[in-house]
Each structure stands twice: as structure tokens, then as C-alpha cells.
Amino acid sequence: MTTAAPAQGNVRGKAKEKAAPHAPGAGPLLRGWRERRRVSQLELALRADSSARHISFVETGRSRPSEEFLLRLADHLDVPVRERNSLLLAAGYAPRFRETPLDDPSMGTLREGLEQLLAGYEPYPALVVDATYSVVAANRGIAMILDGIPGHLLAPPLNAMRLTLHPEGLAPRIRNLREWRGHLLHQMERQIALQRSDALREVYEEVAAYPVADPGVDAFAAGTDVPYFALPLRIEHDGRLLSFISSISTFNTPMDVTVAELAIETLLPADPATAAYLRARLS
């Protein structure tokens, strides 16, 4: 998708570059992403087969990068697909990546694939969320866990973070709420630091402000014979204590903003008792 970095030229070419400064364009945005990733100009130049001088010229607006070179820098800085379009627009280029609504007919194959994937995970709970944790799709395992949640929290658009941490949502049923809440908030903090999403920050500020009731004796803190390899979600359901390990997957090399921001989360049984219960309820 990218090509080699533009040649820096000879001394005469560089002098011409100085003599014809450009408007800042994408430079400040690029510098912001480089600083956010804690990468020096020299390190970025080495990664992109360029020079620190040229990176500096791009960031200050003295040199206008080619479209392909800008995309290569964005790739080395792990800039989100949505923000790569912003970089291109700031530099005077057309956006490279589409943003197709998930209900568009052209996304039919993707929707079908997601539905088959979620069904394939049953009886284990699984769902698909977007960049702000709005629920795009879910299977019967998730529906079972959400049984009894008030209707106002289930009204569209459903938000996984709100459903989990709201005092009227799953929060009162989660036996290790403080640990799980801390994990989720830290996860969102990392995403906010890596992205520039005001919408995600709004969700974070909302759920972080929810009151946390004293859960009393925490079954997780009390210890267990199960050798957990990751922090479990321990939640009560119909008088039973279920334990899950969360796994999240995304699409490789997405070419569409919508697809790039989708994530598939599965809740795998963390112990034999949970697995047996799910099979008995949903198989």
C-alpha cells in the first residue's frame, strides 16, 4: 500500500525545499502522533528510511510530504485508520479509507460473517463492539447474562461499558467489581491515550463517575483453587457464581474505518463449572 520514501535529493534540491515553505498542513498532527508514541524524529526517520531533517521539515510545514510517505509515517506510528484520513486531508489529499455504515448492502458479507462467528462461540458469551463500546451484535450467551437488566439500559444504543458498570446494570452482580472496574477503566484510558476520541472520553467520564457500592466479601479476593492465568470476571447468575476470561480480537489491516474500529470480545469459561453450566443452559 505504501511506496519508498521520496528521495531527499541533492544539496540544490534541499535548498529549494527551504526556499519554498508550505503551510503547516499535516505537520502538527504528525508531530502530535509522534510525541504521543514517544518516538524521536531520528527514530521515526530510521523506521521510514528517511532522515530526521526531512521529518522535521514535514512537521514544521517546510516540506509537503507525498501521500504515500505520509501513510508510511502513519503506519510506523500506529495511527488509527480514522486519523490517517485526517492526516491526508490536512496535507491536501483525499481520504484513503472509506467509512461504510455497517448496515450498508456492501457490508452484508461482513455482517453475515460476524453473526456466524458469534453463533460459533455459543454457548460462550460473545459480542461485537465499536470504538466507543456500543454493541453492534451479540449472541445468546450475552443475552443470558443480561437477563433481568432494566429496560432503560437495554434501549439502543447499547453500550457494553455502561451495561457492565452501571449501578443498575451488571455491577451489583460482579463479585470482584473493584478489580474488574479498574481493569475496564485502565483499558479505556489506554485507548484514549492512543487515540483522539472525544466520544470515547465522554463514555469514560460517564462510567468512571458511577458510584461503586461496597461488595462485601469478594469471592475473588477470598481465594480459589482454580489457577487463573488472567484476571477473571466473576459474576452471579441465577444463584450461581460464573467465572470468565475475556479475549478481544480485531481485524488485520482494515481498509475501512468502520471495520478498523470493530472488536470482538469473547467471555471464555475460567473453570469447568462455568463451562458445564453454559452448556446445560444454552446447548
Short mmCIF file of C-alpha atoms in Angstrom, two decimals:
data_model
loop_
_atom_site.label_atom_id
_atom_site.label_comp_id
_atom_site.label_asym_id
_atom_site.label_seq_id
_atom_site.Cartn_x
_atom_site.Cartn_y
_atom_site.Cartn_z
CA MET A 1 0.00 0.00 0.00
CA THR A 2 2.96 2.30 0.54
CA THR A 3 5.97 3.00 -1.59
CA ALA A 4 9.52 4.02 -0.83
CA ALA A 5 10.04 7.35 0.89
CA PRO A 6 10.62 10.24 -1.53
CA ALA A 7 14.26 10.86 -2.25
CA GLN A 8 15.78 13.72 -0.35
CA GLY A 9 17.62 14.96 -3.40
CA ASN A 10 20.97 16.73 -3.62
CA VAL A 11 22.10 19.92 -1.95
CA ARG A 12 20.41 22.03 -4.62
CA GLY A 13 17.11 20.20 -4.10
CA LYS A 14 17.26 20.72 -0.34
CA ALA A 15 17.99 24.41 -0.78
CA LYS A 16 14.91 24.68 -2.97
CA GLU A 17 12.92 22.93 -0.24
CA LYS A 18 13.98 25.67 2.21
CA ALA A 19 13.13 28.44 -0.22
CA ALA A 20 9.54 27.34 -0.72
CA PRO A 21 7.93 26.77 2.69
CA HIS A 22 4.43 25.34 2.86
CA ALA A 23 1.57 25.89 5.26
CA PRO A 24 1.81 23.62 8.33
CA GLY A 25 -0.78 21.21 6.92
CA ALA A 26 -0.37 17.75 8.44
CA GLY A 27 2.85 18.67 10.27
CA PRO A 28 1.37 19.50 13.69
CA LEU A 29 -0.84 16.41 13.57
CA LEU A 30 2.10 14.21 12.66
CA ARG A 31 4.23 15.71 15.43
CA GLY A 32 1.40 15.12 17.89
CA TRP A 33 1.19 11.44 17.00
CA ARG A 34 4.98 11.05 17.14
CA GLU A 35 5.11 12.61 20.60
CA ARG A 36 2.13 10.54 21.74
CA ARG A 37 4.03 7.42 20.70
CA ARG A 38 7.22 8.75 22.34
CA VAL A 39 9.23 8.36 19.16
CA SER A 40 12.04 10.78 18.28
CA GLN A 41 12.39 12.31 14.83
CA LEU A 42 15.55 10.27 14.30
CA GLU A 43 13.88 7.02 15.30
CA LEU A 44 10.91 7.69 13.03
CA ALA A 45 13.26 8.58 10.19
CA LEU A 46 15.16 5.31 10.59
CA ARG A 47 11.92 3.33 10.59
CA ALA A 48 10.67 5.10 7.46
CA ASP A 49 14.00 5.09 5.58
CA SER A 50 14.18 8.87 5.63
CA SER A 51 16.15 11.50 7.56
CA ALA A 52 15.48 13.39 10.77
CA ARG A 53 15.92 16.60 8.80
CA HIS A 54 13.15 15.67 6.39
CA ILE A 55 10.84 14.62 9.25
CA SER A 56 11.50 17.99 10.87
CA PHE A 57 10.69 19.81 7.62
CA VAL A 58 7.41 17.91 7.32
CA GLU A 59 6.40 18.64 10.90
CA THR A 60 7.15 22.37 10.60
CA GLY A 61 5.46 22.71 7.20
CA ARG A 62 8.67 23.45 5.28
CA SER A 63 8.15 20.32 3.20
CA ARG A 64 4.91 18.81 1.97
CA PRO A 65 5.09 15.01 2.22
CA SER A 66 3.81 12.81 -0.56
CA GLU A 67 0.63 10.88 0.13
CA GLU A 68 2.47 7.56 0.27
CA PHE A 69 5.21 8.89 2.55
CA LEU A 70 2.64 10.32 4.95
CA LEU A 71 0.84 6.98 5.08
CA ARG A 72 4.12 5.21 5.76
CA LEU A 73 4.84 7.52 8.69
CA ALA A 74 1.31 6.94 9.99
CA ASP A 75 1.84 3.20 9.73
CA HIS A 76 5.09 3.35 11.73
CA LEU A 77 3.34 5.48 14.36
CA ASP A 78 0.36 3.12 14.52
CA VAL A 79 -2.05 5.96 13.79
CA PRO A 80 -5.69 4.75 13.81
CA VAL A 81 -7.28 4.41 10.39
CA ARG A 82 -9.77 7.24 11.05
CA GLU A 83 -6.93 9.59 11.97
CA ARG A 84 -4.95 8.63 8.86
CA ASN A 85 -7.74 10.18 6.84
CA SER A 86 -7.38 13.33 8.96
CA LEU A 87 -3.65 13.43 8.21
CA LEU A 88 -4.28 13.08 4.49
CA LEU A 89 -6.93 15.83 4.50
CA ALA A 90 -4.64 18.17 6.43
CA ALA A 91 -1.92 17.58 3.84
CA GLY A 92 -4.30 18.37 0.99
CA TYR A 93 -5.04 14.82 -0.15
CA ALA A 94 -8.29 12.92 -0.45
CA PRO A 95 -9.10 10.40 2.31
CA ARG A 96 -7.77 6.94 1.52
CA PHE A 97 -10.07 4.90 3.79
CA ARG A 98 -13.83 4.64 3.41
CA GLU A 99 -16.23 4.73 6.36
CA THR A 100 -19.07 2.46 5.32
CA PRO A 101 -22.10 2.08 7.62
CA LEU A 102 -22.37 -1.45 8.90
CA ASP A 103 -25.93 -1.70 7.56
CA ASP A 104 -24.81 -0.80 4.03
CA PRO A 105 -25.53 -3.58 1.48
CA SER A 106 -21.83 -3.78 0.66
CA MET A 107 -21.17 -4.89 4.25
CA GLY A 108 -23.53 -7.84 4.01
CA THR A 109 -20.75 -10.42 3.85
CA LEU A 110 -19.09 -8.91 6.91
CA ARG A 111 -22.34 -8.88 8.90
CA GLU A 112 -23.02 -12.49 7.97
CA GLY A 113 -19.51 -13.49 8.96
CA LEU A 114 -19.82 -11.76 12.33
CA GLU A 115 -23.16 -13.44 13.03
CA GLN A 116 -21.71 -16.86 12.18
CA LEU A 117 -18.68 -16.16 14.36
CA LEU A 118 -20.79 -15.16 17.36
CA ALA A 119 -23.04 -18.18 16.90
CA GLY A 120 -19.97 -20.39 16.69
CA TYR A 121 -18.82 -19.24 20.13
CA GLU A 122 -22.05 -20.38 21.77
CA PRO A 123 -22.70 -21.39 24.47
CA TYR A 124 -19.93 -18.98 25.49
CA PRO A 125 -20.90 -15.26 25.55
CA ALA A 126 -19.53 -13.11 22.72
CA LEU A 127 -20.29 -9.67 21.31
CA VAL A 128 -19.05 -7.12 18.78
CA VAL A 129 -18.48 -3.50 19.81
CA ASP A 130 -17.35 -0.36 18.01
CA ALA A 131 -14.77 2.24 19.06
CA THR A 132 -17.00 3.62 21.85
CA TYR A 133 -18.13 0.17 23.07
CA SER A 134 -21.56 0.43 21.50
CA VAL A 135 -22.81 -3.12 20.98
CA VAL A 136 -23.08 -3.99 17.29
CA ALA A 137 -24.06 -7.64 17.71
CA ALA A 138 -24.22 -10.26 20.46
CA ASN A 139 -25.05 -13.94 20.89
CA ARG A 140 -27.34 -15.89 23.22
CA GLY A 141 -24.65 -16.13 25.88
CA ILE A 142 -24.63 -12.35 26.29
CA ALA A 143 -28.44 -12.28 26.32
CA MET A 144 -28.41 -14.79 29.17
CA ILE A 145 -26.00 -12.70 31.25
CA LEU A 146 -28.10 -9.55 30.66
CA ASP A 147 -31.30 -11.24 31.80
CA GLY A 148 -33.04 -9.02 34.34
CA ILE A 149 -31.26 -5.77 33.41
CA PRO A 150 -33.68 -2.78 33.43
CA GLY A 151 -35.14 -1.86 30.07
CA HIS A 152 -33.72 1.66 30.01
CA LEU A 153 -30.17 0.23 29.93
CA LEU A 154 -31.10 -2.18 27.13
CA ALA A 155 -32.59 0.51 24.89
CA PRO A 156 -30.48 1.21 21.77
CA PRO A 157 -27.75 2.13 21.50
CA LEU A 158 -26.49 -0.46 23.98
CA ASN A 159 -23.08 0.30 25.43
CA ALA A 160 -21.02 -2.53 26.89
CA MET A 161 -19.23 -0.33 29.43
CA ARG A 162 -22.48 1.23 30.62
CA LEU A 163 -24.18 -2.18 30.91
CA THR A 164 -21.25 -3.56 32.90
CA LEU A 165 -20.53 -0.71 35.32
CA HIS A 166 -23.90 0.99 35.82
CA PRO A 167 -25.30 0.53 39.37
CA GLU A 168 -28.48 -0.90 37.82
CA GLY A 169 -26.58 -2.98 35.29
CA LEU A 170 -24.24 -5.90 35.88
CA ALA A 171 -22.17 -4.12 38.54
CA PRO A 172 -24.15 -5.42 41.57
CA ARG A 173 -23.73 -8.98 40.29
CA ILE A 174 -19.96 -8.78 39.75
CA ARG A 175 -18.24 -10.27 42.80
CA ASN A 176 -14.83 -8.76 42.01
CA LEU A 177 -16.26 -5.43 40.85
CA ARG A 178 -13.41 -3.22 42.05
CA GLU A 179 -10.79 -5.30 40.23
CA TRP A 180 -12.89 -5.65 37.06
CA ARG A 181 -13.89 -1.99 37.08
CA GLY A 182 -10.25 -0.98 37.44
CA HIS A 183 -9.32 -3.23 34.52
CA LEU A 184 -12.01 -1.74 32.26
CA LEU A 185 -11.21 1.87 33.15
CA HIS A 186 -7.50 1.27 32.58
CA GLN A 187 -8.31 -0.30 29.22
CA MET A 188 -10.28 2.79 28.21
CA GLU A 189 -7.54 5.11 29.47
CA ARG A 190 -5.01 3.36 27.25
CA GLN A 191 -7.30 3.70 24.24
CA ILE A 192 -7.90 7.39 24.92
CA ALA A 193 -4.14 7.94 25.17
CA LEU A 194 -3.55 6.17 21.85
CA GLN A 195 -6.47 7.78 20.02
CA ARG A 196 -8.09 11.19 19.82
CA SER A 197 -11.69 10.26 20.53
CA ASP A 198 -13.91 12.76 22.30
CA ALA A 199 -16.79 10.28 22.10
CA LEU A 200 -14.80 7.60 23.93
CA ARG A 201 -13.71 10.12 26.56
CA GLU A 202 -17.37 11.02 27.18
CA VAL A 203 -18.20 7.35 27.77
CA TYR A 204 -15.19 7.02 30.08
CA GLU A 205 -16.14 10.07 32.14
CA GLU A 206 -19.70 8.79 32.49
CA VAL A 207 -18.87 5.26 33.64
CA ALA A 208 -15.93 6.37 35.81
CA ALA A 209 -18.34 8.58 37.76
CA TYR A 210 -20.71 5.74 38.64
CA PRO A 211 -20.78 5.05 42.40
CA VAL A 212 -19.17 1.81 43.48
CA ALA A 213 -21.06 0.01 46.21
CA ASP A 214 -19.18 -1.98 48.82
CA PRO A 215 -19.48 -5.58 47.53
CA GLY A 216 -18.80 -7.04 50.96
CA VAL A 217 -16.76 -10.23 50.92
CA ASP A 218 -15.22 -10.61 47.48
CA ALA A 219 -15.23 -14.21 46.34
CA PHE A 220 -12.24 -13.50 44.14
CA ALA A 221 -10.24 -11.94 46.98
CA ALA A 222 -11.22 -14.82 49.24
CA GLY A 223 -9.23 -17.15 47.03
CA THR A 224 -9.97 -20.14 44.85
CA ASP A 225 -8.42 -23.42 43.84
CA VAL A 226 -8.62 -22.51 40.14
CA PRO A 227 -5.19 -21.35 38.80
CA TYR A 228 -6.33 -18.28 36.84
CA PHE A 229 -3.92 -17.14 34.11
CA ALA A 230 -5.68 -13.76 33.67
CA LEU A 231 -7.99 -11.57 35.74
CA PRO A 232 -11.40 -13.29 35.70
CA LEU A 233 -14.81 -11.69 35.55
CA ARG A 234 -16.68 -13.35 38.43
CA ILE A 235 -20.39 -12.73 38.15
CA GLU A 236 -23.51 -14.14 39.79
CA HIS A 237 -26.22 -15.57 37.58
CA ASP A 238 -29.36 -17.31 38.78
CA GLY A 239 -27.78 -18.15 42.13
CA ARG A 240 -24.51 -19.43 40.65
CA LEU A 241 -21.08 -17.87 40.53
CA LEU A 242 -19.69 -17.88 36.98
CA SER A 243 -16.09 -17.07 36.09
CA PHE A 244 -14.93 -15.82 32.68
CA ILE A 245 -11.70 -14.79 31.00
CA SER A 246 -12.11 -12.00 28.43
CA SER A 247 -10.47 -12.19 25.00
CA ILE A 248 -10.59 -9.38 22.40
CA SER A 249 -9.78 -9.66 18.68
CA THR A 250 -9.78 -7.17 15.79
CA PHE A 251 -9.40 -7.28 12.01
CA ASN A 252 -5.96 -7.38 10.40
CA THR A 253 -5.03 -4.48 8.06
CA PRO A 254 -8.53 -2.99 7.72
CA MET A 255 -9.22 -0.75 4.73
CA ASP A 256 -12.42 0.75 6.11
CA VAL A 257 -12.79 2.97 9.19
CA THR A 258 -15.88 1.12 10.39
CA VAL A 259 -14.16 -2.25 10.20
CA ALA A 260 -10.99 -0.91 11.81
CA GLU A 261 -12.97 0.14 14.88
CA LEU A 262 -14.80 -3.14 15.44
CA ALA A 263 -13.69 -5.51 18.20
CA ILE A 264 -14.96 -9.00 19.01
CA GLU A 265 -14.97 -9.83 22.71
CA THR A 266 -15.50 -13.38 23.94
CA LEU A 267 -16.01 -14.49 27.53
CA LEU A 268 -14.40 -17.90 27.86
CA PRO A 269 -15.16 -20.10 30.88
CA ALA A 270 -12.45 -19.78 33.50
CA ASP A 271 -13.34 -23.02 35.26
CA PRO A 272 -15.06 -26.36 34.47
CA ALA A 273 -18.17 -25.48 36.49
CA THR A 274 -18.85 -22.38 34.38
CA ALA A 275 -18.35 -24.29 31.15
CA ALA A 276 -20.75 -27.03 32.27
CA TYR A 277 -23.39 -24.51 33.34
CA LEU A 278 -23.28 -22.70 29.97
CA ARG A 279 -23.55 -25.95 28.05
CA ALA A 280 -26.54 -27.01 30.13
CA ARG A 281 -28.31 -23.66 29.67
CA LEU A 282 -27.61 -22.91 26.01
CA SER A 283 -26.65 -26.08 24.17
#
